[in-house]
Every structure is written in C-alpha cells, then in structure tokens.
Amino acid sequence: MGLVVKDVSKSFPSEHGIKPVLQDITFESKDNEFVCVLGHSGCGKSTLLNMIAGFASPDDGLMTVNGEQINGPDQERGVVFQEHALFPWYTVLENIALGPTFQGKPKEESQQIAKKYLALVNLEDAADQYPSQLSGGMKQRVGIARALANEPKILLMDEPFGALDILTRETMRKELLNIWMHLRTMVVFVTHSIAEAVHLADRILVMKQGKIASNIEVHLDRPRDAKHPQFLSLVDELSSILIEEKARA
Amino acid sequence: MTVGTNEKLSLKNSMTSHFFTTERKDSLSRMMTIAGFFALWQIIGMINAHFEWFNPTFLPTPVDVLGAALHLHDQGVLFTHIWSSTWRLGVGFILGVVIAVVLDFLIAKVKLVQNALEPLINIIGPIPPFALLPIFIIWMGVGELSKLTLITYATAIPMIAYTVDGIRNVNPLLVRSALSLGANQWQVFKSVILPSALPPIFVGMRVTLAISFSAMVVAEMIGAFSGLGYLIIDSRNFFQMDNMFLAAALIGVLYSIFALILSFIEKRLFKWRQGTQMNDAISK
Ligand SMILES: Nc1ncnc2c1ncn2[C@@H]1O[C@H](COP(=O)(O)OP(=O)(O)OP(=O)(O)O)[C@@H](O)[C@H]1O
Ligand SMILES: [Mg+2]
C-alpha cells in the first residue's frame, strides 16, 4: 500500500495573482522504500513534504497512507526539520521521550524507549544536555531519534543535513543509512544534492518547476561506492535533467 | 560517536571553570560597593553631627536607623508592619499576575476576547492606578479590600501589556513539531505554548514588581493602620526621621527579597537558557 500521491496541485496567492507551486504531482512509494525528492531551490519540495506531513492541504488531488487520506499531522508521519525544531526547554532525553509521552505511555516506558533511540543515534552521553549545548550534527541526530521514537510508518525529512558542513554531512548520511537498513521505515528525504540522493535512495523523484520531471528507481547495492560506474552515470543523468531546466529558466 | 563525546566534555569544562571565577569576583566587588555606601553615609552623618552643617535630625546615620528598628521592635510593632506589607504585596502581586496571564492567553487565543478587552485596556490603561485609589476606598471602604484591589489592578494592567506579545509569539515550527509527534491541543499548550510564554511572563513580572511596590506604599499611606507605607506617614506626623529612613530601607529590602525570589525561580525554571543569552555570545 504505502504512500500514494495522485494529481496533487497547490498554489499560493502572491502579488501577481495566484502562483502555482505544485502541478499534478503523482507518485507512489512502497512501505520500505527510501524516496529522495531532488530539485532546485524553490521548486516546491518543502511544500510537497509539508502536505504529506499534514501541515497544509492540497488544493486538488489525493494523498493517502495505506489507503487512508492524510488529514492533518499525525504520529504515523514523523518529521525531521532542517532547523531541527527541538524543544529548547527539554533535555535531549526528554525531547526524544516526548512522542511516546504524548501517546499516553507511562513515564518509565517513554524514557526506556527514548534511551533505546538515543543509543541508536550514538548520543547516550548527551542525554541530560539541553539543545543549546549541542552541535548542529548532534541536534539533527536528536531530531531523528525523536521522530523515530514514535515508530512512524513514514519518516519525512526536509533537507535535514542542509545546515551541516560536508564532513559531518557525510557521516550523518552514513548513520542515517545504517539506521534505515536496521528499521526499514519508509523515508521521504528532500535534498538538492545529487550525490546524496544517489547514495540514499531506492527511488528518486526529480522535481522541476513544480512538476515531477522524472521518477527513477535505483537498484545499486548499499553501501554505495561513489566511484562505481553505475553511480557515476546516474549522477550524470540526474545533473543533465536538472541543468537542462536551468538553461531554460 | 567519539566526536560528540569530546565536544560535550570540553564544553562542560570550559563552562564550569569560567563560570565560578567570574561570579565570585562579581559578587565581591558588588559587596564592596554596598559596604562603601553605608560607610560613607555613616561618616557624613557623623561629621555633620559634629560640625552641624545642617540639623542632624534631617540625616540620621545608619546606626541611628538601626536604633529606630530596635526601638520599634521593643514596642512590638516592627514585624507587624513588615508582615502587613509583605502579605499585601504578595497577595496583590500574585493575583495581578495570574489575572493578567490568564487574560493574555485568552487575548492571544480568542479573537472575541481580544476585540472586547484591547479597546477597554487602551481606555483605562493610561490612567495611573493611584488616581483610582480614592474611588476604590469609597467603593470598598478603608479595609484590606481596597488596598488589595489597587495593588492587583496596578500589577495586572501593565502586566497584560508587557506580556501579551511574548505570549503570542510562539515558534510555529515547534507547534508543528509537537503536532506531528501526536500531541493533542492540551499537550501542545503544556509542552510548547506555556514554556515559550514563561520567559516573557517573567520579564513582565520583574518590571511590574516595582509598580506593585509603589501601589503597596501608596495604598498604605492613605487610610491604613499598619504596613511600611503607614509607618512613613505616621512617623512624618511626629517628625521621626529615623523611622522614615527605616521604613524606606525596609521597603527596599523587601523589594530585593521579592526580586531575589523571582530570579531564583527563574534560574530553576530556565536552566535550558544557559548559553542562549546575550552575554554568552562571546565568552572570554
Ligand atoms: N506559505 C507560502 N505562501 C506563499 N508562497 C509560498 C509559501 N510557501 C512556499 N511558497 C512558494 O512556493 C515555492 C516553493 O517553495 P518551497 O519552500 O516548497 O521550495 P523548496 O523546493 O523547498 O526550496 P528550498 O530548496 O529552497 O527549500 C516558492 O516559490 C515559494 O515562494
Ligand atoms: Mg525547502
């Protein structure tokens, strides 16, 4: 079943009348799939992700998870934000325990769950620190653990590593991949890095000016080698799709 | 991950060591200033008592003021006055803050309440609360009710204005984050809206505390038979300058105690703000 997005359109009001941001977006993704949404800045990636999260609703079209229509935010769709959006007044452990607590689990159990996911992202030592005391990479790991602690069906990530330096970014990508291989939750991952998408995805949705320009399945074994010929040819293919757009724009 | 651990350790070390040394130096120099002030006052008073530049009764020395305190204590009224002022202020201030915060949340949340209250506050807000005291006294008599009403009113009106914007400004990203973690309305309030409103509420409390104190003193100066404000007026009638200085000093002390309690609560409540203040931008 998984996630089904069908003929979804969205526009925003602007000074020059109504501005279409997404047009006829259609794709499906299976339960254990890692989906990357790849595209230039402003092509509507966040808008799409926010609608899947339930923060906004489409003007037109249908969005369902396991056959059920998306209607507002829900714990079955966990979100990792680019700006991490951790609660500054809660410690790392409290942040992660929040989801289970909201679900009405007793304090003990929530803490137990939180500790498990804290270990998954290798941050046991920071359990009692506040977000302001963490580095960018650590914050992002807490954000991932917090979303996972709810055991969501879908993990939505909007450029989660966008604010990190290249080295940290690479480490985080590897860690995310390890976690995903372990949990096999469906992930929808927004990025504008071609290499990141090819490293991570089972399916790459290339977006151009509010439309899906291509929907590519990737069948390379993980972990992927950036020097592998198939890897390189896929990178070439993707960049030619994206650059072609630039030339026209 | 090893990087994380190292980062954390070094962060902790630099913070604690740096913290203590500067704090101790700070408090030492502060105490010196205060001691110096009293010493200077005592010396000037004593020199004046000797040379009589002006009538020494106009400027009692700190020792005279202490003597007045002992005298009042012997009469058994010192703590009665202090206690009267303390509980009036405590009750009036807390009531005023609670009323203001509840109204603020309603104003921020319910458009209808906002439209009803904001124009009203704009009309009566500019009237200095003390101008209303005689009216309160005629309505409610000279008893405690009119005094408490004045203190509560004088606290609530500015408190509403100081905190409403802070309460309204909640980071929408955090609300989204809570909602997608499965929070219901009450949980969003408890874990996002209330914690992000607390800092502005405390700023408002710190500012309005001074106003509440003025209201307390004024209320006690008119139609009261106990309290530090009453002590000032009563002593004026008998030209007891040392008592007046004592009452003024005690009001100052009481204010400091209330302010200290506030900042103590703040420290407990806002541990998470460590490293997010202006002074933390650059550490030396
Ligand atoms: N709430 C809104 N109101 C009006 N316009 C909006 C709104 N949200 C997004 N837009 C517009 O929609 C377009 C797509 O925005 P979106 O944030 O989805 O882009 P993006 O692909 O995520 O870009 P980036 O990579 O820079 O994050 C932009 O042109 C933006 O101006
Ligand atoms: Mg975006």
Coordinates of C-alpha atoms in Angstrom, one line a residue, chain A residues 50 55 73-75 77 79 81 83 85-90 98-99 101-103 122 125-126 129-130 132-133 135 138 141 146-147 150 171 175, chain B residues 1 3-5 7-8 11-12 15 173-184 187-188 190-193 195-196 271-276:
Chain A
N50 CA 4.6 19.7 4.3
F55 CA 0.8 20.9 7.8
P73 CA -0.4 16.0 11.3
D74 CA -0.2 12.5 12.8
Q75 CA 2.3 10.5 14.8
R77 CA 4.2 10.5 9.9
V79 CA 9.1 14.8 10.7
F81 CA 13.1 19.5 10.2
E83 CA 16.1 23.7 11.6
A85 CA 12.9 22.2 15.9
L86 CA 13.9 20.6 19.2
F87 CA 12.2 21.9 22.3
P88 CA 14.8 24.1 23.9
W89 CA 13.3 23.7 27.4
Y90 CA 13.6 19.9 27.4
L98 CA 8.0 13.3 24.1
G99 CA 6.4 11.3 21.3
T101 CA 4.6 10.6 26.3
F102 CA 2.1 12.2 24.0
Q103 CA 0.8 8.7 23.2
N122 CA 25.0 7.2 19.4
D125 CA 26.4 10.8 26.7
A126 CA 24.3 13.9 25.8
Q129 CA 22.0 18.2 28.0
Y130 CA 19.8 20.9 26.5
S132 CA 21.5 24.8 23.0
Q133 CA 24.6 22.9 24.3
S135 CA 26.5 20.9 17.9
M138 CA 24.1 16.3 17.4
R141 CA 20.6 13.3 15.4
R146 CA 12.8 12.0 18.4
A147 CA 10.9 11.3 15.2
N150 CA 7.2 7.2 17.8
T171 CA 28.9 11.0 8.5
E175 CA 24.5 6.9 10.0
Chain B
M1 CA 30.2 8.6 18.3
V3 CA 33.3 13.4 18.2
G4 CA 30.1 14.0 20.2
T5 CA 31.6 12.9 23.5
E7 CA 32.7 18.1 22.2
K8 CA 30.5 17.6 25.2
L11 CA 32.0 22.3 26.6
K12 CA 31.3 21.3 30.1
M15 CA 31.7 26.4 31.2
L173 CA 7.8 25.2 13.8
L174 CA 7.7 23.9 17.4
V175 CA 3.9 23.7 17.3
R176 CA 4.2 21.7 14.0
S177 CA 6.9 19.5 15.6
A178 CA 4.6 18.7 18.6
L179 CA 1.6 18.0 16.4
S180 CA 3.5 15.6 14.2
L181 CA 4.7 13.8 17.4
G182 CA 1.0 13.2 18.1
A183 CA 0.3 16.0 20.6
N184 CA -3.3 17.0 21.3
Q187 CA -0.3 18.8 25.1
V188 CA 0.7 21.5 22.6
K190 CA 1.7 22.3 28.0
S191 CA 4.8 21.5 26.1
V192 CA 5.1 24.3 23.6
I193 CA 3.0 27.4 24.3
P195 CA 7.2 27.0 28.1
S196 CA 7.7 29.6 25.4
K271 CA 18.2 26.2 33.2
W272 CA 17.7 25.5 29.5
R273 CA 18.5 29.1 28.6
Q274 CA 22.1 28.7 29.6
G275 CA 24.2 29.6 26.6
T276 CA 21.4 31.4 24.8

